[in-house]
mmCIF file of C-alpha atoms in Angstrom:
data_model
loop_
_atom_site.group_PDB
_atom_site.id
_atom_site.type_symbol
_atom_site.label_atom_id
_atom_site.label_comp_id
_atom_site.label_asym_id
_atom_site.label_seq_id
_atom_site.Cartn_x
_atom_site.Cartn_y
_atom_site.Cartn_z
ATOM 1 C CA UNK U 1 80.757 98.001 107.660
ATOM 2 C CA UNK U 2 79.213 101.555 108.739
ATOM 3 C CA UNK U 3 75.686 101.783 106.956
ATOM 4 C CA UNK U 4 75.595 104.350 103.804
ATOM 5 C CA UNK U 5 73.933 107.692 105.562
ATOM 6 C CA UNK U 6 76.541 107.063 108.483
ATOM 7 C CA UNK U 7 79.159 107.427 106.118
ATOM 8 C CA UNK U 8 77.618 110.298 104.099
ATOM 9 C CA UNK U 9 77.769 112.077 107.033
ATOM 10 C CA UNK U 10 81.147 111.670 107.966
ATOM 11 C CA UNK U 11 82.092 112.182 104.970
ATOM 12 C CA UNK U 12 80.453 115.698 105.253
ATOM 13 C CA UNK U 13 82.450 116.359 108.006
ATOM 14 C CA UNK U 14 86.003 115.179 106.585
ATOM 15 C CA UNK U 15 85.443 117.463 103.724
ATOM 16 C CA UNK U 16 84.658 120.570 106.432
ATOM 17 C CA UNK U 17 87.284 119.386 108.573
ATOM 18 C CA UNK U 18 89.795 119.607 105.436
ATOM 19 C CA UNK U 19 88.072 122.726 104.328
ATOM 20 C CA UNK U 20 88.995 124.568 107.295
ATOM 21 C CA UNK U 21 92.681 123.680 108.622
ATOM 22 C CA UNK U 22 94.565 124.345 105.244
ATOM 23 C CA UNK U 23 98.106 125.537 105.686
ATOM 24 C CA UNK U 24 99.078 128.889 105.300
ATOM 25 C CA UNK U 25 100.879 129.775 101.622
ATOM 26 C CA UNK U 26 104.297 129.109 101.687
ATOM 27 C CA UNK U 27 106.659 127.655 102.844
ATOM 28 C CA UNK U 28 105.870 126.435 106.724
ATOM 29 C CA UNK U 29 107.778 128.342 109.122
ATOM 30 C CA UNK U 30 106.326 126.410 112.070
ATOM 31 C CA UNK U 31 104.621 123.089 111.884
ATOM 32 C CA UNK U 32 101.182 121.994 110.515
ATOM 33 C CA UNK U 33 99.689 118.784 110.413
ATOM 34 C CA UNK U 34 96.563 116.908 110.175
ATOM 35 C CA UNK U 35 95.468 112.889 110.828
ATOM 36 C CA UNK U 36 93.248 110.329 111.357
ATOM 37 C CA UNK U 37 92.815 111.095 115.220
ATOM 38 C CA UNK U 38 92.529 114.815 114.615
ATOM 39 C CA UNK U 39 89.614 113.729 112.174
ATOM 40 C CA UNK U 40 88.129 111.338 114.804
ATOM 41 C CA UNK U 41 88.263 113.905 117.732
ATOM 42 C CA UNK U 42 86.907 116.499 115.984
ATOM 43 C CA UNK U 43 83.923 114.057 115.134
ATOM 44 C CA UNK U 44 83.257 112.770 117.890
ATOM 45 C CA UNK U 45 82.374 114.694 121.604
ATOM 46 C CA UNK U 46 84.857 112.824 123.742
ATOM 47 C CA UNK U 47 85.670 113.864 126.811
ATOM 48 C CA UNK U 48 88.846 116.111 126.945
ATOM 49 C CA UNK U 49 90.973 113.515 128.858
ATOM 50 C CA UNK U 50 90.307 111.266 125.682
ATOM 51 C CA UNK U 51 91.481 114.121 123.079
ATOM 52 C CA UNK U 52 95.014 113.652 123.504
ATOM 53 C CA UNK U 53 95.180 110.177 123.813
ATOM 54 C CA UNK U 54 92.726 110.367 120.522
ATOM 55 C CA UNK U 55 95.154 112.184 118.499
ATOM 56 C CA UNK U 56 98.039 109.474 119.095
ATOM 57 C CA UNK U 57 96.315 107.574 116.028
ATOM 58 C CA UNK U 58 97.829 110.424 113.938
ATOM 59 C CA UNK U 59 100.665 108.481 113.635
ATOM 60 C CA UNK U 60 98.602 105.624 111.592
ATOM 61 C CA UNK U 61 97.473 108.270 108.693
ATOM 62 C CA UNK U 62 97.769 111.773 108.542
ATOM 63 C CA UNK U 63 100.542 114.373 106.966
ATOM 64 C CA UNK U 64 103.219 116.718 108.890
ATOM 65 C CA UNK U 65 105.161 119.347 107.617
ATOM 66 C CA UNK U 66 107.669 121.467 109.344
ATOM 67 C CA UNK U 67 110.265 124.003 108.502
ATOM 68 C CA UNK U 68 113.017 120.357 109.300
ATOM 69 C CA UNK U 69 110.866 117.677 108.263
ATOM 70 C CA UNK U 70 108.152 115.992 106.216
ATOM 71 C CA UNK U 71 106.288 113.197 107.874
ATOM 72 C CA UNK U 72 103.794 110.910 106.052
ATOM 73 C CA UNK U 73 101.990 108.433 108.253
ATOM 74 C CA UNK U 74 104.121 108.700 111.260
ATOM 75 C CA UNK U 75 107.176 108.236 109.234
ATOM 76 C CA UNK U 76 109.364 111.517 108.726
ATOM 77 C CA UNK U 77 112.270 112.170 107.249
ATOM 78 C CA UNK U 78 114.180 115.545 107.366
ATOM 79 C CA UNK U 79 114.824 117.892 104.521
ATOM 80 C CA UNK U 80 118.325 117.476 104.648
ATOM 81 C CA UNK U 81 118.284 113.904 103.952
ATOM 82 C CA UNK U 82 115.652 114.615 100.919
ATOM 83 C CA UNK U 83 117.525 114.555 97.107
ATOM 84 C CA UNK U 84 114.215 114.938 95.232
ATOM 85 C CA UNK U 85 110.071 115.037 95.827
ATOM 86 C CA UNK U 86 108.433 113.554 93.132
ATOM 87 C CA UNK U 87 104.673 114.849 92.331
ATOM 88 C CA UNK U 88 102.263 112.444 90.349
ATOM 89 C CA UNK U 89 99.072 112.592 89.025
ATOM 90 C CA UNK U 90 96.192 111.129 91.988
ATOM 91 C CA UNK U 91 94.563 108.568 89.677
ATOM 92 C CA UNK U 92 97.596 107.232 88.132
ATOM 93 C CA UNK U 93 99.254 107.160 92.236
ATOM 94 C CA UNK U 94 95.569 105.630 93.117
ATOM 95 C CA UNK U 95 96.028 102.850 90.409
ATOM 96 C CA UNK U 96 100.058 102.414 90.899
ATOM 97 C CA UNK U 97 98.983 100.117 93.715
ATOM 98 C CA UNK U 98 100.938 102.146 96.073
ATOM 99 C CA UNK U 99 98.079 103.071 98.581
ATOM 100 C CA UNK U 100 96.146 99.953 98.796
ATOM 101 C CA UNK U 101 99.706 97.947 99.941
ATOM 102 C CA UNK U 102 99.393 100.353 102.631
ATOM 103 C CA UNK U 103 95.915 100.143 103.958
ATOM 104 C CA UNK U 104 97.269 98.710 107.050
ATOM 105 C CA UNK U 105 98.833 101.818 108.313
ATOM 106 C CA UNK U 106 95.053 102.868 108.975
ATOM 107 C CA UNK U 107 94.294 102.577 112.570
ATOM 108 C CA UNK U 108 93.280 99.644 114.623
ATOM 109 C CA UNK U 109 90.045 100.203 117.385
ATOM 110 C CA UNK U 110 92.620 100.273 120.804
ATOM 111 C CA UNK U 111 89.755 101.465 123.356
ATOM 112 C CA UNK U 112 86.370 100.643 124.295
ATOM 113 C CA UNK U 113 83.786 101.375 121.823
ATOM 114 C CA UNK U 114 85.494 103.372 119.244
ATOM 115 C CA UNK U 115 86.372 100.073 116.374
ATOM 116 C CA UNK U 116 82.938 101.369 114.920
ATOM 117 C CA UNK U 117 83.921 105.023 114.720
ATOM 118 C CA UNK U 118 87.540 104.460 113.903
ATOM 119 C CA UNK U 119 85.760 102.273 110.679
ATOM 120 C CA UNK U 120 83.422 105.209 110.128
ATOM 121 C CA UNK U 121 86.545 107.393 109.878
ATOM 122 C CA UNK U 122 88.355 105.053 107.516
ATOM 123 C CA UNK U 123 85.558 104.007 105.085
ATOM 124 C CA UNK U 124 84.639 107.986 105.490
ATOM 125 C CA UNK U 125 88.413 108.510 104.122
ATOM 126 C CA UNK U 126 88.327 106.166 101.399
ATOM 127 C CA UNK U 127 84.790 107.331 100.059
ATOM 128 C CA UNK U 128 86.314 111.247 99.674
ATOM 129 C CA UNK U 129 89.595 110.070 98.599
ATOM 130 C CA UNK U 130 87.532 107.812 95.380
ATOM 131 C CA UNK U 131 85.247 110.896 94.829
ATOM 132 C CA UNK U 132 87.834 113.036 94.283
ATOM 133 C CA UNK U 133 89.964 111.188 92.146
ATOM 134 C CA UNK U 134 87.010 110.235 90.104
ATOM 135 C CA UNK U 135 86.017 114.384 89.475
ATOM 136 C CA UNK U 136 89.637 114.156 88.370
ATOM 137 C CA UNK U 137 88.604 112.230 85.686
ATOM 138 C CA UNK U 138 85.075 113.697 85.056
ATOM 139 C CA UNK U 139 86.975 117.713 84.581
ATOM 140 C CA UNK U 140 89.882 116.076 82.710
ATOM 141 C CA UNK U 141 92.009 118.018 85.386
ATOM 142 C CA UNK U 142 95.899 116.939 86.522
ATOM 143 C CA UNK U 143 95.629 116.786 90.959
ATOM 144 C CA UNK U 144 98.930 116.469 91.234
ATOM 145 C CA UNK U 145 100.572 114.886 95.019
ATOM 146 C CA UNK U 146 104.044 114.951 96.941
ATOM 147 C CA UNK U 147 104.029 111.068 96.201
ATOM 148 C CA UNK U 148 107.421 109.673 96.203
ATOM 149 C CA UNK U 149 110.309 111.590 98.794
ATOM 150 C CA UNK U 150 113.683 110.216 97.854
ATOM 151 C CA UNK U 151 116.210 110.885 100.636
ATOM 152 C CA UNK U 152 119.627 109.092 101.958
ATOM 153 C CA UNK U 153 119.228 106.187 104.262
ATOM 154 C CA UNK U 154 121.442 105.916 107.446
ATOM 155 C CA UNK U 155 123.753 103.510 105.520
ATOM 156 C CA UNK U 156 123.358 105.307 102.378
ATOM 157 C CA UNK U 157 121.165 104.647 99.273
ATOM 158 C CA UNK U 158 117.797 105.738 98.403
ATOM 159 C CA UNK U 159 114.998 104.972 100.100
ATOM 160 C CA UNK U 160 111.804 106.314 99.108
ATOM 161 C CA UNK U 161 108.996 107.766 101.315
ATOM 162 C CA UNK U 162 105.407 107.937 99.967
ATOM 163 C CA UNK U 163 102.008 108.670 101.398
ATOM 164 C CA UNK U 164 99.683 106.359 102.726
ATOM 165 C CA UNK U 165 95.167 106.417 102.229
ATOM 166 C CA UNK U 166 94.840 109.141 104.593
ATOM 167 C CA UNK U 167 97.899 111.182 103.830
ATOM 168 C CA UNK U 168 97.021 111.143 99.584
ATOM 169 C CA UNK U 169 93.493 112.347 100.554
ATOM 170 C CA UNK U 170 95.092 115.392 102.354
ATOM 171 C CA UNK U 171 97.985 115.915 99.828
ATOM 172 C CA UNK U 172 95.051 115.894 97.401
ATOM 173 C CA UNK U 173 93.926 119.219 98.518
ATOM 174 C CA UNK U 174 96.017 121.678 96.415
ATOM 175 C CA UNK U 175 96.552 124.164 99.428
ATOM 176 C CA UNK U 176 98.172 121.310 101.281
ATOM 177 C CA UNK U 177 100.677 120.203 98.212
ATOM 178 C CA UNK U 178 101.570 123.642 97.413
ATOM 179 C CA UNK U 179 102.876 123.692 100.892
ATOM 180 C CA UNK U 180 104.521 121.011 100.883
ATOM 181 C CA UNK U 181 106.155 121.548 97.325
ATOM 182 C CA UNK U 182 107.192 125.411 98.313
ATOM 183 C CA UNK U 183 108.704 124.139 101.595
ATOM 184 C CA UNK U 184 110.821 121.599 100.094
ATOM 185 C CA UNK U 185 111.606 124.097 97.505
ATOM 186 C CA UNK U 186 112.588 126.569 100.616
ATOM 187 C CA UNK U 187 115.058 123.680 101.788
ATOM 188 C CA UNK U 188 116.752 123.241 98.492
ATOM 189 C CA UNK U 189 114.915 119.850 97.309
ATOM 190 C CA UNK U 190 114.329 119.076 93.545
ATOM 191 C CA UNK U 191 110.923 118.872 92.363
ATOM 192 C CA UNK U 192 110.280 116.758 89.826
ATOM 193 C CA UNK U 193 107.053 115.651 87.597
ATOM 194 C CA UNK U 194 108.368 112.856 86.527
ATOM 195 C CA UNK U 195 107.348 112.450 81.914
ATOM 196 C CA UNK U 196 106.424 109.041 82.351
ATOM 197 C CA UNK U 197 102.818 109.346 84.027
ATOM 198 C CA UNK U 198 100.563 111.796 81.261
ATOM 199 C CA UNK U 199 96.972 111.011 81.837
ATOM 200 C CA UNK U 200 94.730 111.382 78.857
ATOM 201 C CA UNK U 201 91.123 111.646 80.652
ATOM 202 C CA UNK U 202 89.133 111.324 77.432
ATOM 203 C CA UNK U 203 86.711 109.242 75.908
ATOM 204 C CA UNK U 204 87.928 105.131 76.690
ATOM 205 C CA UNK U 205 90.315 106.212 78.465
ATOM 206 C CA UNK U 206 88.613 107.928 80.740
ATOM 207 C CA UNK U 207 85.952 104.921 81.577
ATOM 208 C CA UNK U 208 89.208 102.364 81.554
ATOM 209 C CA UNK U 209 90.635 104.923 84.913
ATOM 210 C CA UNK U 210 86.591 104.834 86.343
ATOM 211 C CA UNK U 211 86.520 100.851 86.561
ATOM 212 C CA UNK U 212 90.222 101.004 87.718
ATOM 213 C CA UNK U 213 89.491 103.133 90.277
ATOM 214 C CA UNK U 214 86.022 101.040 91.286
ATOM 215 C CA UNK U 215 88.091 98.142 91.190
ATOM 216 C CA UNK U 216 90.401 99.884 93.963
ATOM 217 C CA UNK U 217 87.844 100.962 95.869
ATOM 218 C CA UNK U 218 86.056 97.267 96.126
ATOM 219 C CA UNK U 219 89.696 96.059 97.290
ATOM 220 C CA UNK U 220 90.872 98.486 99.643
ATOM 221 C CA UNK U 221 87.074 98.688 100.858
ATOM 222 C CA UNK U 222 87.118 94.489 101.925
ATOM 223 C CA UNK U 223 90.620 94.936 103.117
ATOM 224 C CA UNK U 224 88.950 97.655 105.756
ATOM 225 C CA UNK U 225 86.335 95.398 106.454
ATOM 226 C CA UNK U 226 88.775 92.627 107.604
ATOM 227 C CA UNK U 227 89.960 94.694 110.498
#
């Protein structure tokens, strides 16, 4: 595992990295997206021949969203198969279980020397991702994701696409939801906040969602040591 100031740093530059790629307002007329290799090249001074090849790890974590299309993770699906975008609250998504069964999709070291960077990047992920969702809890606020796409499967029925550790960390930066929410919107999606998640950040409550949330962090944090 990365040592503590190694990750405080990277975690510094996450946060700047998110900071300064939002999307524009709106609906997306063009494309924007942003993953784990986009996070590791801009960390890291590879040489350019290694950028592209870099970026391929998008496809293990990251979000894309298009004027067609909405891809979590390297999985996309286009608007006109979406029926309905669900938005929930980021603790309650956090606790649902529904990121840590996807840890996996994070991205395996492929080439010489980087499985220490590419576990900087992760643990990096995971640290923001935690902090945020726990000064959710502290301001007794509602960060709200794209976390469950329904849309029709090639031989029909619903199938349900939702974001994995990287992608929720991204989707948890309002600019980035809005954009996604306003372009489904632009498409003709329903968006729904489904009644059945209210968080009540007060008082026992609020420490019960802490040690839930420490308790996820612990898990997801040994299952990224494994790799």
């Amino acid at each position: 595992m990365p040592a503590t100031d190694d990750i405080a740093t990277e975690v510094g530059r996450v946060a700047a990295l998110l900071n300064r790629v939002r999307p524009p307002a709106g609906p997306i007329t063009g494309r924007w997206a942003l993953g784990i290799g986009d996070i590791v090249a801009d960390a890291t001074r590879l040489p350019q021949r290694l950028r592209g090849a870099v970026r391929l790890l998008n496809r293990f974590g990251g979000v894309a969203v298009t004027a067609e299309s909405l891809e979590f993770d390297g999985d996309d699906v286009k608007w006109s198969k979406v029926t309905e975008l669900d938005t929930r609250n980021l603790v309650e998504y956090l606790l649902s279980g529904a990121v840590e069964k996807q840890v996996d999709r994070l991205p395996v070291p492929w080439f010489p020397g980087r499985g220490k960077l590419l576990g900087l990047a992760s643990a990096a992920v995971l640290t923001l991702l935690m902090a945020t969702a726990r000064q959710q809890i502290e301001d007794h606020a509602d960060i709200r994701i794209p976390a469950e796409v329904h849309y029709r499967g090639l031989v029909g029925g619903d199938k349900v696409l939702s974001p994995g550790v990287l992608a929720t960390l991204i989707l948890a930066d309002p600019r980035v939801s809005e954009c996604v929410v306003a372009t489904a919107t632009a498409n003709g999606v329903t968006v729904r906040k489904p009644d059945d998640d209210p968080m009540d950040a007060a008082g026992e409550r609020a420490e019960q969602l802490k040690a839930g949330l420490a308790a996820l962090e612990q898990r997801v944090g040994a299952l990224l040591r494994c790799r």
